[in-house]
């Protein structure tokens, strides 16, 4: 059976991708952020996951408002990025695992999570930045991927509790897959930031630090937050924290051990977070 | 009964009402994912906006390069970011514009949030 080896969560700000493309990791502005990643990469090198389930939000590349799924999962043989309107570089394609995708689809729909399924799916910076940070775009790519996109573009967004429960079902689905694979779940986005409105530039360090602590030790305490609460306390785009909650839900069938944590303000307009939790037992 | 929430100051919520209002504007901005469309827009803005059926408020906001006006006209920040990209504006530039700050002051505010 497949084994869920751990969960990682990281911010996915587009400026990180540009900093990587321009080799700015040691630049004074960027160094404190990038310095959080070596322990995570060391863990990945040791544990060697075969598959990464990447929970992200599409920022208007693959999905438009004509058809906006709340939950959408990839079932493609490979995934490509695109320039997103800003001239971003094409990255090497990300190999998929359609058999695993369809297993997850079967199990999640059976658990009452009715996902949209995508045999073609462009992946944007929400997906590619974490992949670049964690696996550094080494080719051939070390992991196969299953992208799982959650709507954060158009309200109503799914609640924190709903997303955590999706994660719980995802964790069970992963561990019922009949192949000896090591699987990691990657939550992306957050932490506090707001791009739009007169409150643009809002960052809430205190709330972010509480979320980082609670998601490790007391995730239940976060589940009564509403989307409105998240927007108020973490900013409009800080609601992306629901993607971290999917990751944490997936690990709920195990105990967790915290391996790495980093918080840094600012990365672009964002309070940037990084967390690595290893499954115990 | 519908859930009513107190508004959060300075914080637009892109919901169904905004989605209806801004559809044409957002559809145009979504098209900017493609470089061919970006060049077409730059070659003839008026014709490109007319093709997507922007209303006068939306067209004026595009002409004014004004993010708060674009949001008021139903624009969604994720699609508007692609319009900002055409103009060479990053999220600090549009943050400064929306808050009435200089870009330097806006960046200083972000740095101060970490102290």
Short mmCIF file of C-alpha atoms in Angstrom, two decimals:
data_model
loop_
_atom_site.label_atom_id
_atom_site.label_comp_id
_atom_site.label_asym_id
_atom_site.label_seq_id
_atom_site.Cartn_x
_atom_site.Cartn_y
_atom_site.Cartn_z
CA UNK A 1 0.00 0.00 0.00
CA UNK A 2 1.04 3.58 -0.53
CA UNK A 3 2.42 5.39 2.48
CA UNK A 4 1.80 9.03 3.28
CA UNK A 5 5.27 10.04 4.46
CA UNK A 6 4.59 13.65 5.37
CA UNK A 7 3.25 17.04 4.48
CA UNK A 8 4.91 20.28 3.43
CA UNK A 9 3.38 23.72 3.18
CA UNK A 10 4.96 26.74 1.59
CA UNK A 11 3.97 30.12 0.23
CA UNK A 12 3.87 30.31 -3.57
CA UNK A 13 4.38 33.99 -4.40
CA UNK A 14 5.22 34.64 -8.09
CA UNK A 15 8.17 36.86 -7.10
CA UNK A 16 9.85 33.73 -5.64
CA UNK A 17 9.81 32.15 -9.10
CA UNK A 18 11.37 35.29 -10.56
CA UNK A 19 14.02 35.34 -7.82
CA UNK A 20 14.90 31.71 -8.65
CA UNK A 21 14.98 32.48 -12.38
CA UNK A 22 17.33 35.40 -11.70
CA UNK A 23 19.53 33.53 -9.20
CA UNK A 24 18.80 35.93 -6.33
CA UNK A 25 18.64 33.30 -3.54
CA UNK A 26 21.68 34.78 -1.73
CA UNK A 27 20.57 38.39 -2.22
CA UNK A 28 20.03 40.14 1.16
CA UNK A 29 16.29 40.53 0.57
CA UNK A 30 15.78 36.89 -0.38
CA UNK A 31 18.31 34.97 1.71
CA UNK A 32 16.23 34.78 4.93
CA UNK A 33 13.40 33.17 2.97
CA UNK A 34 15.43 30.71 0.92
CA UNK A 35 17.50 29.71 3.95
CA UNK A 36 14.45 27.89 5.29
CA UNK A 37 14.55 25.29 2.53
CA UNK A 38 17.77 23.23 2.90
CA UNK A 39 16.40 21.14 5.82
CA UNK A 40 13.27 20.41 3.78
CA UNK A 41 15.31 19.38 0.73
CA UNK A 42 17.49 17.19 2.94
CA UNK A 43 14.38 15.45 4.23
CA UNK A 44 13.11 14.97 0.67
CA UNK A 45 16.49 13.56 -0.38
CA UNK A 46 16.31 11.08 2.50
CA UNK A 47 12.64 10.09 2.22
CA UNK A 48 12.48 10.18 -1.60
CA UNK A 49 8.74 10.51 -2.23
CA UNK A 50 7.54 8.96 -5.49
CA UNK A 51 4.42 11.12 -5.80
CA UNK A 52 3.51 14.62 -4.62
CA UNK A 53 -0.13 15.65 -4.26
CA UNK A 54 0.03 19.43 -4.64
CA UNK A 55 -2.85 21.49 -3.24
CA UNK A 56 -2.91 24.91 -4.88
CA UNK A 57 -5.17 27.60 -6.25
CA UNK A 58 -5.26 28.60 -9.88
CA UNK A 59 -4.83 32.37 -10.26
CA UNK A 60 -6.62 32.73 -13.57
CA UNK A 61 -4.52 30.59 -15.89
CA UNK A 62 -6.36 27.29 -16.31
CA UNK A 63 -9.78 28.33 -15.00
CA UNK A 64 -11.86 31.35 -15.87
CA UNK A 65 -15.17 32.51 -14.40
CA UNK A 66 -17.06 30.75 -17.19
CA UNK A 67 -16.43 27.44 -15.40
CA UNK A 68 -15.08 27.73 -11.89
CA UNK A 69 -14.79 24.45 -9.99
CA UNK A 70 -14.53 24.57 -6.21
CA UNK A 71 -12.34 21.44 -6.20
CA UNK A 72 -10.56 20.22 -9.33
CA UNK A 73 -8.04 17.39 -9.59
CA UNK A 74 -5.59 16.64 -12.37
CA UNK A 75 -5.68 13.29 -14.13
CA UNK A 76 -3.18 14.06 -16.87
CA UNK A 77 -0.01 12.27 -17.94
CA UNK A 78 1.87 15.56 -17.67
CA UNK A 79 1.33 19.16 -16.64
CA UNK A 80 2.82 22.31 -18.13
CA UNK A 81 3.03 25.88 -17.00
CA UNK A 82 2.53 29.01 -19.12
CA UNK A 83 3.64 32.62 -19.03
CA UNK A 84 0.54 33.79 -17.07
CA UNK A 85 0.58 37.15 -18.82
CA UNK A 86 3.93 38.14 -17.37
CA UNK A 87 6.36 36.34 -19.68
CA UNK A 88 7.22 33.58 -17.17
CA UNK A 89 9.57 30.91 -18.50
CA UNK A 90 8.33 27.52 -19.64
CA UNK A 91 9.51 24.86 -17.18
CA UNK A 92 10.15 21.21 -17.94
CA UNK A 93 6.80 19.38 -17.89
CA UNK A 94 5.74 17.78 -14.62
CA UNK A 95 5.00 14.07 -15.05
CA UNK A 96 1.59 13.02 -13.76
CA UNK A 97 0.32 9.72 -12.40
CA UNK A 98 -3.11 9.23 -13.98
CA UNK A 99 -3.68 5.86 -12.34
CA UNK A 100 -3.16 7.34 -8.93
CA UNK A 101 -5.30 10.36 -9.90
CA UNK A 102 -8.19 8.09 -10.80
CA UNK A 103 -7.81 6.12 -7.60
CA UNK A 104 -8.02 9.38 -5.64
CA UNK A 105 -11.03 10.51 -7.70
CA UNK A 106 -12.86 7.23 -7.03
CA UNK A 107 -12.15 7.34 -3.31
CA UNK A 108 -12.86 11.04 -2.82
CA UNK A 109 -16.15 10.97 -4.71
CA UNK A 110 -17.12 7.88 -2.70
CA UNK A 111 -16.40 9.98 0.40
CA UNK A 112 -18.80 12.68 -0.89
CA UNK A 113 -16.17 15.07 -2.27
CA UNK A 114 -17.41 15.62 -5.81
CA UNK A 115 -14.38 16.85 -7.69
CA UNK A 116 -14.05 18.21 -11.20
CA UNK A 117 -11.60 16.04 -13.11
CA UNK A 118 -9.09 17.42 -15.59
CA UNK A 119 -7.23 15.39 -18.21
CA UNK A 120 -5.67 18.61 -19.43
CA UNK A 121 -4.63 21.24 -16.93
CA UNK A 122 -2.18 24.12 -17.10
CA UNK A 123 -0.49 24.71 -13.76
CA UNK A 124 0.40 28.23 -12.63
CA UNK A 125 2.82 29.70 -10.10
CA UNK A 126 0.66 28.41 -7.25
CA UNK A 127 1.86 24.95 -8.27
CA UNK A 128 5.23 25.60 -9.92
CA UNK A 129 6.84 27.84 -7.28
CA UNK A 130 6.56 25.20 -4.52
CA UNK A 131 7.83 22.54 -6.95
CA UNK A 132 10.84 24.72 -7.83
CA UNK A 133 11.53 25.44 -4.16
CA UNK A 134 11.31 21.81 -3.10
CA UNK A 135 12.80 19.90 -6.05
CA UNK A 136 14.71 22.73 -7.76
CA UNK A 137 13.54 21.83 -11.27
CA UNK A 138 16.12 19.05 -11.60
CA UNK A 139 15.39 17.06 -14.76
CA UNK A 140 14.37 14.30 -15.03
CA UNK A 141 11.95 15.25 -12.30
CA UNK A 142 12.20 13.24 -9.09
CA UNK A 143 8.47 12.96 -8.39
CA UNK A 144 5.24 12.39 -10.25
CA UNK A 145 2.50 14.84 -9.36
CA UNK A 146 -1.24 15.06 -8.84
CA UNK A 147 -2.39 18.71 -8.73
CA UNK A 148 -5.50 19.51 -6.71
CA UNK A 149 -6.83 23.03 -7.33
CA UNK A 150 -9.19 24.79 -4.93
CA UNK A 151 -11.12 27.92 -5.83
CA UNK A 152 -9.93 31.03 -4.03
CA UNK A 153 -10.76 33.39 -6.92
CA UNK A 154 -14.51 33.74 -6.55
CA UNK A 155 -16.51 33.70 -3.31
CA UNK A 156 -18.02 31.65 -1.81
CA UNK A 157 -14.84 29.69 -1.08
CA UNK A 158 -14.96 26.30 0.66
CA UNK A 159 -14.66 26.68 4.43
CA UNK A 160 -11.58 25.80 6.48
CA UNK A 161 -13.44 22.83 7.97
CA UNK A 162 -14.52 21.56 4.56
CA UNK A 163 -10.96 21.79 3.28
CA UNK A 164 -9.55 20.02 6.33
CA UNK A 165 -12.13 17.25 5.87
CA UNK A 166 -11.20 16.97 2.20
CA UNK A 167 -7.67 16.44 3.44
CA UNK A 168 -8.81 13.72 5.86
CA UNK A 169 -10.48 11.88 2.96
CA UNK A 170 -7.43 12.47 0.76
CA UNK A 171 -5.11 10.94 3.37
CA UNK A 172 -7.27 7.81 3.56
CA UNK A 173 -7.47 7.63 -0.23
CA UNK A 174 -3.69 7.86 -0.56
CA UNK A 175 -3.10 5.08 1.94
CA UNK A 176 -5.61 2.78 0.26
CA UNK A 177 -3.73 2.91 -3.06
CA UNK A 178 -2.46 -0.60 -3.79
CA UNK A 179 1.12 0.20 -4.78
CA UNK A 180 4.25 0.59 -2.69
CA UNK A 181 4.67 4.31 -3.18
CA UNK A 182 5.87 7.03 -0.84
CA UNK A 183 3.55 10.03 -1.11
CA UNK A 184 3.94 13.58 0.17
CA UNK A 185 1.14 16.15 0.31
CA UNK A 186 2.14 19.74 -0.42
CA UNK A 187 -0.08 22.61 0.72
CA UNK A 188 0.70 25.96 -0.86
CA UNK A 189 -0.07 29.67 -0.63
CA UNK A 190 -0.52 32.05 2.28
CA UNK A 191 0.25 33.25 4.77
CA UNK A 192 -1.25 36.71 5.34
CA UNK A 193 -1.37 39.01 2.34
CA UNK A 194 -3.76 41.26 0.48
CA UNK A 195 -3.29 42.55 -3.05
CA UNK A 196 -6.55 44.41 -3.63
CA UNK A 197 -8.35 47.39 -2.11
CA UNK A 198 -7.34 50.26 0.12
CA UNK A 199 -6.08 47.69 2.67
CA UNK A 200 -3.55 46.29 0.12
CA UNK A 201 -0.29 45.39 1.82
CA UNK A 202 -2.01 44.08 4.95
CA UNK A 203 0.16 41.52 6.77
CA UNK A 204 -0.69 40.04 10.19
CA UNK A 205 2.34 38.52 11.87
CA UNK A 206 0.56 37.60 15.09
CA UNK A 207 -2.20 35.71 13.29
CA UNK A 208 0.26 33.93 10.98
CA UNK A 209 2.36 32.75 13.92
CA UNK A 210 -0.76 31.48 15.66
CA UNK A 211 -1.81 29.61 12.51
CA UNK A 212 1.66 28.06 12.15
CA UNK A 213 1.53 26.84 15.70
CA UNK A 214 -2.07 25.67 15.71
CA UNK A 215 -1.85 23.83 12.40
CA UNK A 216 0.90 21.65 13.88
CA UNK A 217 -0.44 21.15 17.38
CA UNK A 218 -4.12 22.03 17.50
CA UNK A 219 -5.58 21.98 13.97
CA UNK A 220 -9.11 21.57 15.38
CA UNK A 221 -8.86 25.10 16.76
CA UNK A 222 -8.60 26.48 13.23
CA UNK A 223 -11.68 24.74 11.89
CA UNK A 224 -14.24 27.11 13.34
CA UNK A 225 -12.70 30.02 11.46
CA UNK A 226 -14.91 31.16 8.61
CA UNK A 227 -13.60 32.41 5.27
CA UNK A 228 -14.72 35.86 6.42
CA UNK A 229 -12.55 35.47 9.54
CA UNK A 230 -9.58 34.44 7.41
CA UNK A 231 -10.02 37.38 5.03
CA UNK A 232 -10.34 39.76 7.95
CA UNK A 233 -7.31 38.44 9.85
CA UNK A 234 -5.04 37.22 7.06
CA UNK A 235 -6.09 39.47 4.16
CA UNK A 236 -8.05 38.67 1.01
CA UNK A 237 -5.42 36.30 -0.34
CA UNK A 238 -4.49 35.02 3.11
CA UNK A 239 -7.59 32.86 2.73
CA UNK A 240 -5.24 30.55 0.82
CA UNK A 241 -4.53 29.07 4.25
CA UNK A 242 -7.38 26.65 3.44
CA UNK A 243 -4.86 24.90 1.15
CA UNK A 244 -2.57 24.27 4.12
CA UNK A 245 -5.53 22.81 6.00
CA UNK A 246 -6.03 20.18 3.28
CA UNK A 247 -2.44 19.09 3.80
CA UNK A 248 -2.89 18.95 7.57
CA UNK A 249 -6.14 17.03 7.25
CA UNK A 250 -4.40 14.42 5.11
CA UNK A 251 -1.88 13.79 7.92
CA UNK A 252 -4.58 13.39 10.56
CA UNK A 253 -4.51 9.60 10.22
CA UNK A 254 -0.96 9.73 11.65
CA UNK A 255 0.75 11.56 14.42
CA UNK A 256 3.05 14.28 13.12
CA UNK A 257 6.57 15.35 13.96
CA UNK A 258 7.63 18.86 13.01
CA UNK A 259 10.89 18.80 11.05
CA UNK A 260 11.12 22.39 9.80
CA UNK A 261 9.35 25.69 10.19
CA UNK A 262 10.15 29.16 8.87
CA UNK A 263 8.32 32.47 8.85
CA UNK A 264 9.58 35.60 7.15
CA UNK A 265 8.14 39.04 6.39
CA UNK A 266 7.99 40.27 3.72
CA UNK A 267 8.29 38.26 0.56
CA UNK A 268 6.74 40.63 -1.95
CA UNK A 269 3.46 41.60 -0.19
CA UNK A 270 3.29 38.46 1.94
CA UNK A 271 4.09 36.97 5.30
CA UNK A 272 5.82 33.84 3.95
CA UNK A 273 5.58 30.51 5.74
CA UNK A 274 7.19 27.11 5.42
CA UNK A 275 6.38 23.95 7.35
CA UNK A 276 7.43 20.31 7.11
CA UNK A 277 5.58 17.66 9.08
CA UNK A 278 6.63 14.02 9.01
CA UNK A 279 4.13 11.23 9.55
CA UNK A 280 4.72 9.31 12.75
CA UNK A 281 3.61 5.65 13.06
CA UNK B 1 -31.64 33.05 5.00
CA UNK B 2 -28.61 34.50 3.29
CA UNK B 3 -25.46 34.94 5.36
CA UNK B 4 -24.65 38.61 5.79
CA UNK B 5 -21.19 39.59 7.00
CA UNK B 6 -19.95 42.97 8.11
CA UNK B 7 -17.78 44.52 5.39
CA UNK B 8 -14.04 44.58 6.05
CA UNK B 9 -12.59 48.01 5.45
CA UNK B 10 -10.67 48.40 2.20
CA UNK B 11 -11.20 44.75 1.33
CA UNK B 12 -13.19 43.88 -1.80
CA UNK B 13 -14.93 40.49 -1.78
CA UNK B 14 -15.25 39.11 -5.29
CA UNK B 15 -18.62 37.32 -5.06
CA UNK B 16 -21.45 36.50 -7.42
CA UNK B 17 -22.59 40.11 -7.73
CA UNK B 18 -19.09 41.22 -8.71
CA UNK B 19 -18.70 38.22 -11.00
CA UNK B 20 -21.81 39.26 -12.92
CA UNK B 21 -20.80 42.90 -13.02
CA UNK B 22 -17.21 42.33 -14.09
CA UNK B 23 -17.56 39.43 -16.52
CA UNK B 24 -16.57 41.28 -19.70
CA UNK B 25 -13.66 43.07 -18.04
CA UNK B 26 -12.37 39.89 -16.43
CA UNK B 27 -12.76 37.95 -19.65
CA UNK B 28 -10.62 40.50 -21.45
CA UNK B 29 -7.98 40.40 -18.73
CA UNK B 30 -8.00 36.59 -18.78
CA UNK B 31 -7.22 36.76 -22.50
CA UNK B 32 -3.93 38.46 -21.61
CA UNK B 33 -2.54 35.06 -20.63
CA UNK B 34 -1.69 34.87 -24.33
CA UNK B 35 1.08 37.13 -25.67
CA UNK B 36 -0.69 37.48 -29.03
CA UNK B 37 -3.67 39.05 -27.24
CA UNK B 38 -1.47 41.35 -25.17
CA UNK B 39 0.09 42.70 -28.35
CA UNK B 40 -3.30 43.11 -29.98
CA UNK B 41 -4.53 45.10 -26.99
CA UNK B 42 -1.47 47.35 -27.07
CA UNK B 43 -1.86 47.91 -30.81
CA UNK B 44 -5.46 49.14 -30.47
CA UNK B 45 -6.88 49.38 -26.96
CA UNK B 46 -10.24 50.83 -27.95
CA UNK B 47 -10.96 48.12 -30.50
CA UNK B 48 -9.80 45.36 -28.15
CA UNK B 49 -12.01 46.63 -25.30
CA UNK B 50 -14.97 47.01 -27.64
CA UNK B 51 -14.58 43.43 -28.83
CA UNK B 52 -15.03 42.20 -25.25
CA UNK B 53 -18.00 44.51 -24.70
CA UNK B 54 -16.62 46.55 -21.81
CA UNK B 55 -19.13 49.04 -20.45
CA UNK B 56 -18.16 52.75 -20.20
CA UNK B 57 -17.14 52.44 -16.52
CA UNK B 58 -14.87 49.50 -17.28
CA UNK B 59 -13.36 51.13 -20.34
CA UNK B 60 -12.67 54.36 -18.42
CA UNK B 61 -10.99 52.38 -15.63
CA UNK B 62 -8.77 50.63 -18.20
CA UNK B 63 -7.88 53.97 -19.79
CA UNK B 64 -7.13 55.45 -16.36
CA UNK B 65 -4.94 52.44 -15.35
CA UNK B 66 -6.72 52.74 -12.01
CA UNK B 67 -6.94 49.54 -9.95
CA UNK B 68 -9.59 50.72 -7.47
CA UNK B 69 -11.79 51.83 -10.36
CA UNK B 70 -11.21 48.49 -12.10
CA UNK B 71 -12.26 46.65 -8.95
CA UNK B 72 -15.32 48.88 -8.54
CA UNK B 73 -16.22 48.02 -12.14
CA UNK B 74 -16.25 44.31 -11.23
CA UNK B 75 -12.61 43.45 -11.87
CA UNK B 76 -11.08 40.49 -10.04
CA UNK B 77 -7.54 41.06 -8.80
CA UNK B 78 -6.21 37.80 -10.26
CA UNK B 79 -7.26 38.75 -13.80
CA UNK B 80 -6.41 42.42 -13.27
CA UNK B 81 -2.87 41.31 -12.37
CA UNK B 82 -2.46 40.25 -15.98
CA UNK B 83 -3.45 43.74 -17.13
CA UNK B 84 -0.98 45.19 -14.62
CA UNK B 85 1.64 42.88 -16.15
CA UNK B 86 1.12 44.47 -19.57
CA UNK B 87 1.82 47.84 -17.97
CA UNK B 88 4.93 46.49 -16.26
CA UNK B 89 3.43 47.00 -12.79
CA UNK B 90 4.13 44.54 -9.98
CA UNK B 91 2.09 44.02 -6.80
CA UNK B 92 4.00 46.71 -4.92
CA UNK B 93 3.21 49.20 -7.68
CA UNK B 94 -0.50 48.41 -7.61
CA UNK B 95 -0.48 48.29 -3.80
CA UNK B 96 1.01 51.77 -3.70
CA UNK B 97 -1.54 53.02 -6.21
CA UNK B 98 -4.50 51.67 -4.24
CA UNK B 99 -3.29 52.98 -0.91
CA UNK B 100 -2.26 56.39 -2.21
CA UNK B 101 1.36 55.83 -1.14
CA UNK B 102 4.61 56.10 -3.03
CA UNK B 103 6.07 52.71 -4.00
CA UNK B 104 8.97 53.32 -1.60
CA UNK B 105 6.59 54.08 1.28
CA UNK B 106 4.50 51.01 0.44
CA UNK B 107 7.60 48.79 0.48
CA UNK B 108 8.65 50.31 3.79
CA UNK B 109 5.22 49.46 5.19
CA UNK B 110 5.67 45.81 4.13
CA UNK B 111 9.10 45.66 5.75
CA UNK B 112 7.72 47.24 8.93
CA UNK B 113 5.12 44.46 9.22
CA UNK B 114 7.98 42.07 10.02
CA UNK B 115 9.45 44.08 12.86
#
